[in-house]
Coordinates of C-alpha atoms in Angstrom, one line a residue:
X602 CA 47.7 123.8 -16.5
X603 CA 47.7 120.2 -15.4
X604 CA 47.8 119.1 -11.7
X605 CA 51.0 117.4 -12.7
X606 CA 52.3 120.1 -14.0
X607 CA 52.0 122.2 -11.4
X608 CA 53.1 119.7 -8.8
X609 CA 56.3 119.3 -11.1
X610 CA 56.5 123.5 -10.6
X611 CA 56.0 123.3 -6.9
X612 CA 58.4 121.1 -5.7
X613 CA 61.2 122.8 -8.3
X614 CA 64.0 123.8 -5.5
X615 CA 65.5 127.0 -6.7
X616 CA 69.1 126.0 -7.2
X617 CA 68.6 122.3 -7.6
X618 CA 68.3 119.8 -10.5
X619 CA 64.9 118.5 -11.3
X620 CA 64.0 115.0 -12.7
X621 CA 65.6 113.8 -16.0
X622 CA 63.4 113.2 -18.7
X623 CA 63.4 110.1 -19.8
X624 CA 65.3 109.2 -23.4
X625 CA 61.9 108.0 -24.6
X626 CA 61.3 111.7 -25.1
X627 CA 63.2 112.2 -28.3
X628 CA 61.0 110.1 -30.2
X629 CA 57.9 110.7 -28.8
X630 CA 58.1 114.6 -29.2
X631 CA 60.1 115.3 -32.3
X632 CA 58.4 116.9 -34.7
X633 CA 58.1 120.0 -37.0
X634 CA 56.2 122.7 -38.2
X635 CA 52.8 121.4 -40.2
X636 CA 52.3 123.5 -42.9
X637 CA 52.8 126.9 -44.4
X638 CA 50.3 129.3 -44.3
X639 CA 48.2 126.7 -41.6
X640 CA 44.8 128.8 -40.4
X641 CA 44.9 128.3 -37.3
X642 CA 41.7 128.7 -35.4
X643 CA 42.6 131.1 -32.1
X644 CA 41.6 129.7 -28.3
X645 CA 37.6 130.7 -27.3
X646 CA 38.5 133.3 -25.0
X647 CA 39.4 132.9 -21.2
X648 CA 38.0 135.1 -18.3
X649 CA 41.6 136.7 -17.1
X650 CA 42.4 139.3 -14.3
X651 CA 45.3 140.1 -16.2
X652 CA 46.6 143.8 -16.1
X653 CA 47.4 144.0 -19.8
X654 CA 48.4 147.7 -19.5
X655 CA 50.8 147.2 -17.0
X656 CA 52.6 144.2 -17.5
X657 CA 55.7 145.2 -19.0
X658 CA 57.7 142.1 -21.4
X659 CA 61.0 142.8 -22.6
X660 CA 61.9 141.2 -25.8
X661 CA 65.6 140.5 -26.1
X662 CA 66.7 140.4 -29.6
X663 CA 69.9 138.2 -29.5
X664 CA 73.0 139.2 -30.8
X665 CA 74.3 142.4 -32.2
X666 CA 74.7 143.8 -36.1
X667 CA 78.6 143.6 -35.1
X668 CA 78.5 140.0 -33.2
X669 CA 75.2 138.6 -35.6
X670 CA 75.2 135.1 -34.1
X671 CA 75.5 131.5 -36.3
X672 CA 75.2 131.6 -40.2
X673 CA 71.9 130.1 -41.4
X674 CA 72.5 127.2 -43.9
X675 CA 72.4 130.3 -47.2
X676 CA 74.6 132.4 -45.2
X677 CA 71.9 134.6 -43.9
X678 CA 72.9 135.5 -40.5
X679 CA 71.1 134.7 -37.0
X680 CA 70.4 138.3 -36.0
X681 CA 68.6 138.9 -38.6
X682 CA 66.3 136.4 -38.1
X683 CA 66.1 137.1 -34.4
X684 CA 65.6 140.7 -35.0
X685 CA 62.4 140.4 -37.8
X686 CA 61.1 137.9 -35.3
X687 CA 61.1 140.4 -32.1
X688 CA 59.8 142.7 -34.1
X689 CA 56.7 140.6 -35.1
X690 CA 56.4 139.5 -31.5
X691 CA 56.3 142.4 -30.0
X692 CA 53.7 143.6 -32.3
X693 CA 51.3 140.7 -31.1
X694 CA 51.9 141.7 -27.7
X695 CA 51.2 145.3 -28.0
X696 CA 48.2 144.5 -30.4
X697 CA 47.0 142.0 -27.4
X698 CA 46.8 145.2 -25.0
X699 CA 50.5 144.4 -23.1
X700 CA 51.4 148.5 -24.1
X701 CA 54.5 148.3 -22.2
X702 CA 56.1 145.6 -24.0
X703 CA 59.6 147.3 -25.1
X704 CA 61.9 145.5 -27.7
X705 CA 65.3 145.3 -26.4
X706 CA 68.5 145.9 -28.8
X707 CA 71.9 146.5 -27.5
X708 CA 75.2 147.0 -29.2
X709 CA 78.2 146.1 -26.5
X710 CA 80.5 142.8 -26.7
X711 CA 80.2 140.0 -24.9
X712 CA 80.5 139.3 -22.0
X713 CA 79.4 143.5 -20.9
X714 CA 76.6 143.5 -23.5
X715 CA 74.9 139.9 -21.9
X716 CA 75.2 141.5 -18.3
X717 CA 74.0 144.9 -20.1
X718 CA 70.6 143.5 -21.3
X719 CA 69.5 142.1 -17.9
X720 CA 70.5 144.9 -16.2
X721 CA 68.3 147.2 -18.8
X722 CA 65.2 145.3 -18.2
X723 CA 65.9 145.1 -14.1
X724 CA 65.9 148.5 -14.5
X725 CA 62.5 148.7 -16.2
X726 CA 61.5 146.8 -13.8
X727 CA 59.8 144.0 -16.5
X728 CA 57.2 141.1 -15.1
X729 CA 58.9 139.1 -17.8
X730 CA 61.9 138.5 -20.4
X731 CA 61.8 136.4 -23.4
X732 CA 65.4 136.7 -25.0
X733 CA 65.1 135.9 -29.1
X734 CA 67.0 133.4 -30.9
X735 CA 67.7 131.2 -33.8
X736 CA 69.6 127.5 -33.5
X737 CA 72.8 126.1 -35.3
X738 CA 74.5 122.6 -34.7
X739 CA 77.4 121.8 -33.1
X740 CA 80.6 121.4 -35.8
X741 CA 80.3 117.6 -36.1
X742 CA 77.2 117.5 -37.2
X743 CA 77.7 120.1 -39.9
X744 CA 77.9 119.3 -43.3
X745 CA 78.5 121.5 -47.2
X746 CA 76.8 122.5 -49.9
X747 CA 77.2 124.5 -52.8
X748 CA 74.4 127.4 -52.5
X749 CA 74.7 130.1 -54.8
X750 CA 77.9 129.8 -55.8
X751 CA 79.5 129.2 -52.6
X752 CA 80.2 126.7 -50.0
X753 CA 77.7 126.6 -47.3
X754 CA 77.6 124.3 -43.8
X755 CA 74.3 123.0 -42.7
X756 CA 72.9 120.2 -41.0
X757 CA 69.2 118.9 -41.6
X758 CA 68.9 116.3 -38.7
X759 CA 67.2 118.2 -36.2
X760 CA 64.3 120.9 -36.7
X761 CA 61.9 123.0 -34.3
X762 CA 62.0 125.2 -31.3
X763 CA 63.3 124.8 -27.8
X764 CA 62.9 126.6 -24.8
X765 CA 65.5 127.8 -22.0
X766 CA 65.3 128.5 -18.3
X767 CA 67.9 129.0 -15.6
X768 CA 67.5 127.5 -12.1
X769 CA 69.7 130.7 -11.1
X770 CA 67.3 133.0 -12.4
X771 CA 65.4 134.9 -9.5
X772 CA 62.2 133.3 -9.9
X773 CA 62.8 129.8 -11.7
X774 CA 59.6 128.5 -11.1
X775 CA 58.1 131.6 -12.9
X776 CA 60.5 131.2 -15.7
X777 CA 59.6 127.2 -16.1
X778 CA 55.6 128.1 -15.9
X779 CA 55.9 130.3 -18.4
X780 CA 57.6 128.1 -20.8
X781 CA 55.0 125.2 -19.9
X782 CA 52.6 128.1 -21.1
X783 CA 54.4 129.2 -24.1
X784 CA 55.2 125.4 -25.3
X785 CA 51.4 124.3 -25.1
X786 CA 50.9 127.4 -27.2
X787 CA 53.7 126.8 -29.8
X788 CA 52.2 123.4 -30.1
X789 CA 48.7 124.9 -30.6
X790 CA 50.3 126.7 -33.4
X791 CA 51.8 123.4 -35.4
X792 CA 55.2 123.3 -33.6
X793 CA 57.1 121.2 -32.6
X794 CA 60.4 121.4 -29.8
X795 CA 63.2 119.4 -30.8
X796 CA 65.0 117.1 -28.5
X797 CA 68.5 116.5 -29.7
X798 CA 69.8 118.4 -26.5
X799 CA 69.1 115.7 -24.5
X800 CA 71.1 113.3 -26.9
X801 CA 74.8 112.3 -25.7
X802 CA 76.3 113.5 -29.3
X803 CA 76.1 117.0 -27.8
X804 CA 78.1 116.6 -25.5
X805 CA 78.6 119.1 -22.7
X806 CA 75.7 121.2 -24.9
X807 CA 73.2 118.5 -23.7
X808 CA 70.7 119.8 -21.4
X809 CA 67.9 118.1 -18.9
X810 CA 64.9 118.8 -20.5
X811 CA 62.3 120.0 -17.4
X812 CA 59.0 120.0 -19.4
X813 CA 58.9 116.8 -21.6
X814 CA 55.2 118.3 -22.9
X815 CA 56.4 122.0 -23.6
X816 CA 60.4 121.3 -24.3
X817 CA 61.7 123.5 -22.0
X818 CA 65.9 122.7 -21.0
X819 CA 67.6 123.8 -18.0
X820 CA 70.5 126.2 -19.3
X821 CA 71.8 127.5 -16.1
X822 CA 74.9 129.4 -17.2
X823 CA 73.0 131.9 -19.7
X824 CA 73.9 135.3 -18.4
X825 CA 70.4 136.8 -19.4
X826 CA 68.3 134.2 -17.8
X827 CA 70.7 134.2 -14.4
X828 CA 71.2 138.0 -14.0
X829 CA 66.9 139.4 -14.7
X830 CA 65.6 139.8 -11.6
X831 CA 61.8 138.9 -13.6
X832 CA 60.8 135.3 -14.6
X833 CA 63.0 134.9 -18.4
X834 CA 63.5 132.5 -21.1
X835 CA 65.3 131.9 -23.8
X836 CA 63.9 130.9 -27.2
X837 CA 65.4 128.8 -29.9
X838 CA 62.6 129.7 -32.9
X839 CA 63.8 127.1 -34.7
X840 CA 67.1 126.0 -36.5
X841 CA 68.3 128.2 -39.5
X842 CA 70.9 125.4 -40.4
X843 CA 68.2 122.9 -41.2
X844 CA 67.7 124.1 -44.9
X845 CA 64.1 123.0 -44.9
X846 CA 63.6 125.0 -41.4
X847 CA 65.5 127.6 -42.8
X848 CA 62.8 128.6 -45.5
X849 CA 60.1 127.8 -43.3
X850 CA 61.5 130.5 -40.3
X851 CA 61.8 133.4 -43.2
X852 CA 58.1 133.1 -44.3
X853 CA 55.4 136.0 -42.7
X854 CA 53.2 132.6 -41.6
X855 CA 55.8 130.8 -39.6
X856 CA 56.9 134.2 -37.6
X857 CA 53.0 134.8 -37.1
X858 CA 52.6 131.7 -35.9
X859 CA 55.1 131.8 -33.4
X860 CA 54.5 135.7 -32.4
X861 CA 50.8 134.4 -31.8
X862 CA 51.8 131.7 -29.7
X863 CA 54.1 134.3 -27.2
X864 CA 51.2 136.6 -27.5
X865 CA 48.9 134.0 -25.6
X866 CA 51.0 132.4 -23.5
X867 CA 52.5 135.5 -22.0
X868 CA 48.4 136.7 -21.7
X869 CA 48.0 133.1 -19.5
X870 CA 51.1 133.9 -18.0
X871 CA 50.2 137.6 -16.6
X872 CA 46.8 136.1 -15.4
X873 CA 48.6 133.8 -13.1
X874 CA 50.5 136.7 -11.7
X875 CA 48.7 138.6 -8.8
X876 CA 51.3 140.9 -7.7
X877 CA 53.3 140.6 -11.0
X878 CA 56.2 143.1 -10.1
X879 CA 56.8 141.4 -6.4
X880 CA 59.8 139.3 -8.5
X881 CA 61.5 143.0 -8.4
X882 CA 62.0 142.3 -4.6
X883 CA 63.6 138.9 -5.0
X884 CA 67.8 138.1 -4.3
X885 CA 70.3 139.6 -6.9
X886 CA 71.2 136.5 -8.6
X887 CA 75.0 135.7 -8.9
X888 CA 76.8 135.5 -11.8
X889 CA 80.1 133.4 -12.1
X890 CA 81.7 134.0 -15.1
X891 CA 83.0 131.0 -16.7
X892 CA 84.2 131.4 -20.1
X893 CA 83.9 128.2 -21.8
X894 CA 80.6 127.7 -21.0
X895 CA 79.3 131.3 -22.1
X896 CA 79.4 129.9 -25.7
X897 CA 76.4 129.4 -27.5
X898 CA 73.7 127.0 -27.0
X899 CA 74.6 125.1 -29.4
X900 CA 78.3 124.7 -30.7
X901 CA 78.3 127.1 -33.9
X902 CA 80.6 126.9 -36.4
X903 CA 84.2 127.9 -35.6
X904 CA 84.0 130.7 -37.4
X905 CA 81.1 132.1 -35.2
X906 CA 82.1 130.3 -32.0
X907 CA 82.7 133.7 -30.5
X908 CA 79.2 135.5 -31.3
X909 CA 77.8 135.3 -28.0
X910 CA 75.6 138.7 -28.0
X911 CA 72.4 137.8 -27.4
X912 CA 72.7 135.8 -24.2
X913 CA 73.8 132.4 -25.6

């Protein structure tokens, strides 16, 4: 980690608002995944006195079968994408020796099941939680298309990842170190954040974007990330209303890609972490409720405006 960096980290207040990021960031760091299939040569390994074994990670898989989340631009819905991805990533995480890791599914409504899944992985008492996700656009930017038959919205202005962290969360100086971690990685891996949430058109969706290198926002009213009592983040994989993304996010090499690059940066994570479960012992965080702003991250499509399950 750079000494900037972790100045940036160490002067974070807990409650507070860091530095925006400068407009200049959209265009210097938007970007998009390189190539299908990529080889991608894996990191010479790094001494670590990381307790593997018992480092527990929960992996959130947002949304519910019932409540599935935005529409991708072929209709295919977001839980599904968000569930083959967990899947994938917490098989790199288990292959990498973290045995604990536990893949998180629940089936309750909004606003009970959001409260529900921190609670679950409080109770587990989890080092970390990385809740899984897939973005959308907000209406005004959607457009149609015909796709098999049938009238489709997408929008194919913005592409690539983006990372969440709440300054309410219990430890959000753990939560924004991680993400450095896990954007380096994703970046390692031929990714790319996008920036539009720092863009005006989104309105009261725009987000300060904390880590201009790794594109990690500040999202402070996510339920998930406010209630865990363990460093957490939310991650956008990518945007399944971008059609190109779209294909790109369904293929074995992209989801590898990306389960690789949590894999590692949870690994640099945990060896950062001496007493990993002393974030058990920080304050309850509070959670004020406010309905309009429990939507997603992004605005969905009205027809989906109200499938909040996984944490967005």
């Amino acid at each position: 980690m750079s000494h900037a960096f972790r100045s940036r980290i160490n002067k974070l207040p807990l409650a507070s608002t860091a530095l925006l990021v400068p407009f200049a960031a959209v265009l210097i760091f938007a970007g998009s995944y390189t190539a299908h299939g990529q080889e991608h040569i894996p990191p010479a390994s790094k001494p670590s006195d990381c307790d593997r074994a018992a480092f527990r990670v929960v992996v959130d898989v947002g949304h519910t079968v019932e409540k599935p989340g935005a529409d991708s631009a072929r209709g295919t819905t977001e839980y599904s994408f968000n569930l083959r991805l967990a899947d994938e990533v917490q098989q790199a995480l288990v292959g990498a020796g973290f045995e604990k890791t536990v893949r998180l599914i629940t089936q309750a409504a909004p606003l009970r099941g959001l409260v529900e899944r921190a609670e679950r992985a409080n109770s587990m008492h989890a080092d970390l939680f990385i809740s899984i996700h897939h973005d959308s656009v907000p209406d005004n930017l959607l457009e149609t298309w015909e796709y098999e038959g049938q009238q489709r919205s997408f929008s194919d202005r913005f592409k690539g990842y983006a990372l969440f962290i709440s300054n309410e969360n219990a430890n959000p100086k753990g939560s924004l170190e991680f993400g450095h971690f896990l954007g380096e990685e994703l970046r390692t891996h031929g990714l790319q954040y996008t920036p539009h949430y720092t863009l005006p058109l989104m309105g009261h969706r725009r987000h300060e974007l904390l880590d201009a290198e790794a594109g990690v926002y500040r999202y402070d009213q996510l339920v998930v990330l406010r209630k865990t009592l363990m460093p957490a983040l939310l991650m956008e994989a990518g945007s399944i209303i971008n059609r190109d993304e779209e294909l790109e996010l369904a293929t074995p090499e992209r989801r590898a890609a990306t389960s690789a690059a949590v894999a590692a940066a949870v690994e640099d994570f945990c060896a950062t972490r001496s007493h990993p479960s002393h974030y058990l012992q920080a304050k309850q965080p509070r959670i004020r409720v406010r309905p309009h702003r429990q939507a997603a991250t992004l605005a969905l499509p009205s027809r989906a405006a109200n499938l909040q399950g996984g944490g967005k």
